[in-house]
PDB file of C-alpha atoms in Angstrom:
ATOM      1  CA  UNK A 227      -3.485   6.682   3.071  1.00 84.00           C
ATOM      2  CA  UNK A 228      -0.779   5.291   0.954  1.00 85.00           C
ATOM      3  CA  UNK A 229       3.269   6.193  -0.319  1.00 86.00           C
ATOM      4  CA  UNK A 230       4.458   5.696  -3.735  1.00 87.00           C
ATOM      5  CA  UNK A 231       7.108   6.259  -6.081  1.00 87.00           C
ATOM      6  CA  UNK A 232       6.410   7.966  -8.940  1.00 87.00           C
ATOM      7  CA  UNK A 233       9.303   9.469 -11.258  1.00 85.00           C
ATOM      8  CA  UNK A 234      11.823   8.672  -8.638  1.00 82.00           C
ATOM      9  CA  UNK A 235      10.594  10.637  -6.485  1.00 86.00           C
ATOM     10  CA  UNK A 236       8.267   9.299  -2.765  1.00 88.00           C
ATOM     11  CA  UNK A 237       4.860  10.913  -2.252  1.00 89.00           C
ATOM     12  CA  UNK A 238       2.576  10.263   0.629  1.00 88.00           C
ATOM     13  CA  UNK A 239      -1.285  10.405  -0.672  1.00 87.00           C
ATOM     14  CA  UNK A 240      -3.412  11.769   2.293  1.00 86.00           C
ATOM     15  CA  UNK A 241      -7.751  11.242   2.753  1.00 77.00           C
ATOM     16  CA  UNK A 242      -8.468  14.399   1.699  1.00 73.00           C
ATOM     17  CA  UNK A 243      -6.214  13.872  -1.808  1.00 75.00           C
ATOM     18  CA  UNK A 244      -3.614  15.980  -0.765  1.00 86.00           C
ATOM     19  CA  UNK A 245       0.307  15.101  -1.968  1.00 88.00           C
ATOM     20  CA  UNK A 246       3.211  15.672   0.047  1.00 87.00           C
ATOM     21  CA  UNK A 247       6.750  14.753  -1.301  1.00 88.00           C
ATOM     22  CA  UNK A 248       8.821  12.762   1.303  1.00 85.00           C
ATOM     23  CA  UNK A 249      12.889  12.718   1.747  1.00 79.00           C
ATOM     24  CA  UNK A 250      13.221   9.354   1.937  1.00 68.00           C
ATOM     25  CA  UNK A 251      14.870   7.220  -0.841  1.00 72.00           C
ATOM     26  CA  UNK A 252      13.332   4.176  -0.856  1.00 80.00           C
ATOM     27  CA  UNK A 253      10.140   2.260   0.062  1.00 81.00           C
ATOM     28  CA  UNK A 254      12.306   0.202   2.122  1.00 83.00           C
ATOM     29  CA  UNK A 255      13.460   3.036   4.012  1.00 84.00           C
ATOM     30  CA  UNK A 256       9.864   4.442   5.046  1.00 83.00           C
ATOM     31  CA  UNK A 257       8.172   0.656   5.901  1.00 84.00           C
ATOM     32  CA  UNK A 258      11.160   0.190   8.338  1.00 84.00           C
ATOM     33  CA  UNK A 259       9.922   3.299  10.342  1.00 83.00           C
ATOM     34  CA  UNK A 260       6.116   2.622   9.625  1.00 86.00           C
ATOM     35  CA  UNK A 261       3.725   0.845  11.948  1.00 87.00           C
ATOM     36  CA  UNK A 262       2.685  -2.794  10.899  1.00 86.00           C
ATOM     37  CA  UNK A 263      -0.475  -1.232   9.509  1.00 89.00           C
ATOM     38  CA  UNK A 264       1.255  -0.169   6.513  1.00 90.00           C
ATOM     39  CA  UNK A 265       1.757  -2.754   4.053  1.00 90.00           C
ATOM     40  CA  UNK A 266       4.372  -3.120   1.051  1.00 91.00           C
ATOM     41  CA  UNK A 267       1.707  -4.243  -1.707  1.00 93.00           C
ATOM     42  CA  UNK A 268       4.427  -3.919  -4.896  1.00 93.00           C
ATOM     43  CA  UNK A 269       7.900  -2.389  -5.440  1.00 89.00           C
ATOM     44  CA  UNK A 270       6.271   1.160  -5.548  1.00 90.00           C
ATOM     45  CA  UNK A 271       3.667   0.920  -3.520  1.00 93.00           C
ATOM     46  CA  UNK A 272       2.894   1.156   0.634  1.00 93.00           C
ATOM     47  CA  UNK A 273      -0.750   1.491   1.831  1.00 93.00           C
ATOM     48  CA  UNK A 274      -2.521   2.152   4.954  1.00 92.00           C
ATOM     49  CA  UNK A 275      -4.051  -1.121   6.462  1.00 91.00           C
ATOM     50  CA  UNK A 276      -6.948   0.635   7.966  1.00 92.00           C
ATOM     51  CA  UNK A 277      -8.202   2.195   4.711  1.00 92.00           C
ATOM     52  CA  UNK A 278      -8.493  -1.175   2.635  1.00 93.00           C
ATOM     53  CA  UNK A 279     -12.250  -1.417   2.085  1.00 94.00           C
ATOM     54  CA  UNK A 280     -12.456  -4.400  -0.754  1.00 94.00           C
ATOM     55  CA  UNK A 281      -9.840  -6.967  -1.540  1.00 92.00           C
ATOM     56  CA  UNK A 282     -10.372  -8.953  -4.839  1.00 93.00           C
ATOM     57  CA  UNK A 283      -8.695 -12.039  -4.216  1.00 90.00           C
ATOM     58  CA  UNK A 284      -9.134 -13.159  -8.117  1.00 92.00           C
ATOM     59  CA  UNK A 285      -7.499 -10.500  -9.191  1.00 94.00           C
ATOM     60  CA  UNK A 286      -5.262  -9.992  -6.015  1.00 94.00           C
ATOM     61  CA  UNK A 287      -6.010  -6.237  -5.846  1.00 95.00           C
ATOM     62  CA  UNK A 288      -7.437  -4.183  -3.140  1.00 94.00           C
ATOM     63  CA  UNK A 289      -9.798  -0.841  -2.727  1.00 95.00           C
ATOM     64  CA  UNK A 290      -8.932   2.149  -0.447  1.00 94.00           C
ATOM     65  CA  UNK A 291     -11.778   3.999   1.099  1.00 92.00           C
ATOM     66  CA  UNK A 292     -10.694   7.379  -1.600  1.00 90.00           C
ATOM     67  CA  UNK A 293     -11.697   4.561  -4.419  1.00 91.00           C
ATOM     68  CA  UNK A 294      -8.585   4.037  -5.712  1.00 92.00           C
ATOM     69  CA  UNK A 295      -7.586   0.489  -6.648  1.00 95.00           C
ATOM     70  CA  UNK A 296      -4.189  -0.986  -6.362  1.00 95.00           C
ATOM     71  CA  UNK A 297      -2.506  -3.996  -7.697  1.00 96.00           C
ATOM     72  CA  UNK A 298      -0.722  -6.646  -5.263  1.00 96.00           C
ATOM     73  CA  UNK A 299       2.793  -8.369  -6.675  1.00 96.00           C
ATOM     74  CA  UNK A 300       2.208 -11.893  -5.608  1.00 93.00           C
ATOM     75  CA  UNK A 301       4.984 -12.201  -3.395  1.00 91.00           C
ATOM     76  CA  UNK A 302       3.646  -9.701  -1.495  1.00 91.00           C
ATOM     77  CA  UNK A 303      -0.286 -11.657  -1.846  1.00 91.00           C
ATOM     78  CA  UNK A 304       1.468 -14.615  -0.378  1.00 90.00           C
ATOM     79  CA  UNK A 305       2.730 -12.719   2.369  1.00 83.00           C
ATOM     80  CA  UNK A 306      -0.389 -10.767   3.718  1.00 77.00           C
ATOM     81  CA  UNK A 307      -2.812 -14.048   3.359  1.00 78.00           C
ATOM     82  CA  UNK A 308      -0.007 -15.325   5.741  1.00 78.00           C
ATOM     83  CA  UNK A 309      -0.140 -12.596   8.436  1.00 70.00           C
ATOM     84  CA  UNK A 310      -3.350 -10.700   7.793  1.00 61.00           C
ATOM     85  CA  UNK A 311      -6.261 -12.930   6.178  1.00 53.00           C
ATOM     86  CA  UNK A 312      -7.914 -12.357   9.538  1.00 47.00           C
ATOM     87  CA  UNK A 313      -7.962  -9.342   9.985  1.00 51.00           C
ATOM     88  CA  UNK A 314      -9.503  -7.927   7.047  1.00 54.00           C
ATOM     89  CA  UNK A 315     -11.621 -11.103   6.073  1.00 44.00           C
ATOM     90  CA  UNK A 316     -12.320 -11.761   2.730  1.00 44.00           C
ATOM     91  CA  UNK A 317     -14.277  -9.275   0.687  1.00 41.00           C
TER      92      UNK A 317
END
């Protein structure tokens, strides 16, 4: 669903709420090896394309289909109305 960092430390999130703690260092590290449905939304923060169900283009923050909400840094809001305003329309 999504990979954060959290106390220096990576965790991958899963749809049934389960945690796993991943090896890698950095978020840079796991989007390099990631499809290009997983998108960088902040500086701790990668989520799964395919499980955005609301985007809040006011606030620039999106919904995943578990109900959490997440925050977009506006560099990376300029960058996915670029590449991806299509694809999940506007909600």
């Amino acid at each position: 669903m999504y990979c954060y960092l959290e106390d220096g430390f990576m965790y991958l999130e899963l749809d049934h709420e389960k945690r796993i703690r991943l090896s890698y260092r950095t978020l840079i590290e796991l989007k390099n090896i990631l499809s290009s449905r997983f998108w960088r939304i902040n500086r701790n923060c990668i989520v799964n394309k395919d499980k955005i169900i609301a985007i809040d283009h006011a606030r620039h923050e999106i919904k995943l289909i578990n109900g959490h909400s997440f925050h977009v840094s506006r560099r990376e809001w300029v960058q996915f109305k670029k590449s991806n305003h299509t694809t999940l329309g506007e909600h």
